[in-house]
mmCIF file of C-alpha atoms in Angstrom:
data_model
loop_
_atom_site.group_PDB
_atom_site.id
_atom_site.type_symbol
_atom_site.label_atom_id
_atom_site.label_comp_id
_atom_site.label_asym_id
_atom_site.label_seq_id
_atom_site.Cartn_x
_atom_site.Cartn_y
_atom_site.Cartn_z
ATOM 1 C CA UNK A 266 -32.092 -93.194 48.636
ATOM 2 C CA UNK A 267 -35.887 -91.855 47.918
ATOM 3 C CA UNK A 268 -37.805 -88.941 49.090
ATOM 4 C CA UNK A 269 -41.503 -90.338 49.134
ATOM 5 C CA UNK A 270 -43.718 -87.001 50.198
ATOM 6 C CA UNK A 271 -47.167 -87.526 50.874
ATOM 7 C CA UNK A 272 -50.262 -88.119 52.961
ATOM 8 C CA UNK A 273 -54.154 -89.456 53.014
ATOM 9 C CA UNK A 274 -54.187 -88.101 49.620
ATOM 10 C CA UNK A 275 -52.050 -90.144 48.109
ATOM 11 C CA UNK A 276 -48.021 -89.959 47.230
ATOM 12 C CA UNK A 277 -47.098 -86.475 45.941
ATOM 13 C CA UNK A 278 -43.622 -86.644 44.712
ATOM 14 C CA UNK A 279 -40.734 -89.517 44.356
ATOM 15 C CA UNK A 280 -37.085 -88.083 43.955
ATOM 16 C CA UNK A 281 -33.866 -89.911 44.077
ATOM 17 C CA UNK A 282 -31.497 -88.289 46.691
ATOM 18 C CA UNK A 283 -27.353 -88.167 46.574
ATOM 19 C CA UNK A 284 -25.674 -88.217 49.336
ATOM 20 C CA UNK A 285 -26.474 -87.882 53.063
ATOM 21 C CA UNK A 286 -30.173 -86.968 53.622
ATOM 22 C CA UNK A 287 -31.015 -85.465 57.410
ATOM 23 C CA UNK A 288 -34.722 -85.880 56.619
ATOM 24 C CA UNK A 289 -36.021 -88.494 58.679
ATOM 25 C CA UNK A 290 -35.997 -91.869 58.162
ATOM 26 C CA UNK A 291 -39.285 -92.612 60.038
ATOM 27 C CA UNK A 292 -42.135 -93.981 57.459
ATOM 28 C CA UNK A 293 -45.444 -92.175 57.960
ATOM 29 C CA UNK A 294 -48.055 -94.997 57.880
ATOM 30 C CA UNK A 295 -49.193 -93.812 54.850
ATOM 31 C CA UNK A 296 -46.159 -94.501 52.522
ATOM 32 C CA UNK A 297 -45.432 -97.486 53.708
ATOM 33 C CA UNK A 298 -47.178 -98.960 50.710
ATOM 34 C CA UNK A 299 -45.260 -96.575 48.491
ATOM 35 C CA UNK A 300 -41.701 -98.296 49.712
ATOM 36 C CA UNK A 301 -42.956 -101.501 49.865
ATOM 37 C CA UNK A 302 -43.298 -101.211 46.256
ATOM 38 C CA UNK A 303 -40.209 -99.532 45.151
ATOM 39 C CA UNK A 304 -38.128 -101.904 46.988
ATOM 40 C CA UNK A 305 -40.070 -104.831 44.831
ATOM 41 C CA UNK A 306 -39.557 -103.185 41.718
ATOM 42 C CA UNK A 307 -35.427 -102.607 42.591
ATOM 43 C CA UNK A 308 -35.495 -105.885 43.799
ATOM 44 C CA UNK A 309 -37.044 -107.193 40.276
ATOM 45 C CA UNK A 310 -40.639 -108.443 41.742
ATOM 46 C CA UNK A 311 -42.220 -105.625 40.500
ATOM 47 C CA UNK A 312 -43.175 -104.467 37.085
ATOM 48 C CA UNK A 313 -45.910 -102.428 37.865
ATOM 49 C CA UNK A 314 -47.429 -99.866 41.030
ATOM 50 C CA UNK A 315 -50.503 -99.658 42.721
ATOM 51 C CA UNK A 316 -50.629 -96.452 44.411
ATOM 52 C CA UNK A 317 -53.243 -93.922 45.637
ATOM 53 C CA UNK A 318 -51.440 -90.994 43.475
ATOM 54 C CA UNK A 319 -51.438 -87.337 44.035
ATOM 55 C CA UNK A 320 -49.105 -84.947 41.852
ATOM 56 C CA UNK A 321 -49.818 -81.581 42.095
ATOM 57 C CA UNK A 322 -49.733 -80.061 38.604
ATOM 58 C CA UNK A 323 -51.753 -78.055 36.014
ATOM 59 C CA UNK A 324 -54.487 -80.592 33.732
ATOM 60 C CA UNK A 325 -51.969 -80.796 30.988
ATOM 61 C CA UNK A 326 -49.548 -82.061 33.303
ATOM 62 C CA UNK A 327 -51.488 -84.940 34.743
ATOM 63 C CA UNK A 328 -52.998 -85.679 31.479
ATOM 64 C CA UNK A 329 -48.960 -85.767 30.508
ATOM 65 C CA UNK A 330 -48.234 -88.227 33.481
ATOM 66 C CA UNK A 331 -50.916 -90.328 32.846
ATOM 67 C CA UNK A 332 -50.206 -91.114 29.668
ATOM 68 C CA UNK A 333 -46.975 -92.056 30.783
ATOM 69 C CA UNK A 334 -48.895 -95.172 33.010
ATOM 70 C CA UNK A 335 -49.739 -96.571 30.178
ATOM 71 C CA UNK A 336 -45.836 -96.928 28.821
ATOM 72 C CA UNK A 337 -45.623 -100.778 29.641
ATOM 73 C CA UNK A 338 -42.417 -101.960 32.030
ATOM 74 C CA UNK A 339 -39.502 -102.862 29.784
ATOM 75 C CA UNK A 340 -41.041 -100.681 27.070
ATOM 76 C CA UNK A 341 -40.264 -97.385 25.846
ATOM 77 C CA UNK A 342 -42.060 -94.871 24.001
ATOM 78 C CA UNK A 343 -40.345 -91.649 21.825
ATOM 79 C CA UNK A 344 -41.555 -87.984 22.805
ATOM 80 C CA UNK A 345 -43.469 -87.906 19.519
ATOM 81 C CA UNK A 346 -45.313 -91.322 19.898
ATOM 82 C CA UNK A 347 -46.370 -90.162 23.251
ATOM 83 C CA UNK A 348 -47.640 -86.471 21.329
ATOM 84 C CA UNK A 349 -49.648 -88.480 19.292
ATOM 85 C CA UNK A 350 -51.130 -90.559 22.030
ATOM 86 C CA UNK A 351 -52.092 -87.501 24.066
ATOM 87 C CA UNK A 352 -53.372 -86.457 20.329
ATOM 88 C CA UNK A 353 -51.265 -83.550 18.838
ATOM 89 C CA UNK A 354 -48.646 -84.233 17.513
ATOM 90 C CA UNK A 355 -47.830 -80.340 17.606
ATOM 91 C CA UNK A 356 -47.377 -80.769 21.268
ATOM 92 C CA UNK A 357 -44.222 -82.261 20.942
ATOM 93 C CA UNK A 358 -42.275 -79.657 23.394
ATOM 94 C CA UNK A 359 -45.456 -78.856 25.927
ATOM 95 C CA UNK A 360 -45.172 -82.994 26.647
ATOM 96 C CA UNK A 361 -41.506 -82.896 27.117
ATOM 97 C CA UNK A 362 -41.704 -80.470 28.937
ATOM 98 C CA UNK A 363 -44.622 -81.939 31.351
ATOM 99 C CA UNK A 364 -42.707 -85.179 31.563
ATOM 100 C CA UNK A 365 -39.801 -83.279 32.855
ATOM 101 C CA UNK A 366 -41.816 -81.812 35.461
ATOM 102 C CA UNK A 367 -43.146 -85.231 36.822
ATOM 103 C CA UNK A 368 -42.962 -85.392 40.594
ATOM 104 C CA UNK A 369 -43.329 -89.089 40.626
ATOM 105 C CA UNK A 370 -40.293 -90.718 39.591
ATOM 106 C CA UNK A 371 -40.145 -94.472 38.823
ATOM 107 C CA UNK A 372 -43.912 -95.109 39.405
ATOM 108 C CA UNK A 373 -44.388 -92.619 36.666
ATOM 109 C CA UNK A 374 -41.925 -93.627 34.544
ATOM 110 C CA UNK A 375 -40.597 -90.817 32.105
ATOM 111 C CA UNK A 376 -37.898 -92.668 32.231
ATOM 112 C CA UNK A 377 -39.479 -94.944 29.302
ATOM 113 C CA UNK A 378 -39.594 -92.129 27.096
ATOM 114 C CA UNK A 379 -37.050 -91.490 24.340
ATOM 115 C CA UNK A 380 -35.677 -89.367 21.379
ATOM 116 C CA UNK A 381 -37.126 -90.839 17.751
ATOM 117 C CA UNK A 382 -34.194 -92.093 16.748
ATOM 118 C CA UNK A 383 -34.113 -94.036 20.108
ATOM 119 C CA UNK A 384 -31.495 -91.786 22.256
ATOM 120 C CA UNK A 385 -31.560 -90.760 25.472
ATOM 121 C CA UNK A 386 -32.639 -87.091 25.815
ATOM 122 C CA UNK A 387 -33.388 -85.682 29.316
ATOM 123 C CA UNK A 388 -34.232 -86.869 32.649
ATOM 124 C CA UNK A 389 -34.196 -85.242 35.527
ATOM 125 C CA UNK A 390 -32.506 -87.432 37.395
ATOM 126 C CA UNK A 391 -29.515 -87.486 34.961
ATOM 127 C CA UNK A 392 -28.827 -89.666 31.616
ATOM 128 C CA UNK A 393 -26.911 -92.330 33.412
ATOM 129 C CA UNK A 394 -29.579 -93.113 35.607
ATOM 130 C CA UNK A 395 -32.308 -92.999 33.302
ATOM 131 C CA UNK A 396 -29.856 -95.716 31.455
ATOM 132 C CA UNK A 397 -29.557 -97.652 34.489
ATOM 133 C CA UNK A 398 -33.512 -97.485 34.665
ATOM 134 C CA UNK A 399 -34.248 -98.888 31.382
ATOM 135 C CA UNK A 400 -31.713 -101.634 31.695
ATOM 136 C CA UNK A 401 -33.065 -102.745 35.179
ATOM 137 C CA UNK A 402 -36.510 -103.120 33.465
ATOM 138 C CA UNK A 403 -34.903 -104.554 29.805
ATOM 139 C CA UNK A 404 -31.474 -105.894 31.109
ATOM 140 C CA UNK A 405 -28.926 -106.386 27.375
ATOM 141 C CA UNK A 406 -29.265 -109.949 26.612
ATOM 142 C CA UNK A 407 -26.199 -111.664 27.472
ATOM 143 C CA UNK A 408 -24.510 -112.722 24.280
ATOM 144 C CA UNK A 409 -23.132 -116.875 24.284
ATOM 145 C CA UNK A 410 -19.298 -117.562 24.440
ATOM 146 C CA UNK A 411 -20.353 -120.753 22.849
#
């Protein structure tokens, strides 16, 4: 289950929820979009959002989060190559950090980024689902019997 907060502005935050949520269930007009599209994406349709957006964060944040648009689906990127992108390299802990602070799970997906030597390191949401992530969008081939 999501939590999609937002308004006329545009979506604000994305966080997976455990467990029994009391919040209401009732979709404000303006999000309806916003599930539409996550329910494409889990269902495989989707590879990409179109979303009015609307994190609240410092300038170095968003910059951070929208460099992390331009990861492509079934992609990932390391923390470095996304240091250089944002260009400096020096950065390296500022844009880790930043990612970790994305409110906009999935859409903005951190989840694409990696350690150099391609492990996981840090998510938010936990290791095993950023695993389950990057498998939904890259899925193991499946090896022949034959």
């Amino acid at each position: 289950m999501a939590r999609i907060v937002g308004d006329s502005s545009g979506v604000s935050s994305i966080t997976v929820i455990d467990g029994n949520d009391k919040s209401s269930t009732k979709i404000p007009k303006c999000l309806q979009d916003c599930v539409q599209q996550l329910d494409e994406y889990f269902q495989k349709k989707r590879n990409s959002f179109n979303l009015k957006l609307n994190p609240q964060g410092t300038e170095f944040q968003k910059q951070v989060w929208q460099s992390l648009q331009q990861i492509p689906y079934g992609t990932t990127r390391s923390y470095q190559k996304q240091s250089e992108a944002l260009g400096d390299v020096k950065a390296i802990r500022a844009v880790a950090s930043a990612n970790g602070k994305n409110p906009l799970w999935i859409v903005v997906p951190c989840h694409r980024v990696i350690g150099s030597n391609g492990s996981l390191m840090g998510y938010a949401g936990g290791l095993w689902r950023k695993r389950w992530l990057l498998e939904h969008e890259n899925p193991p081939e499946q090896q022949s019997l034959f």
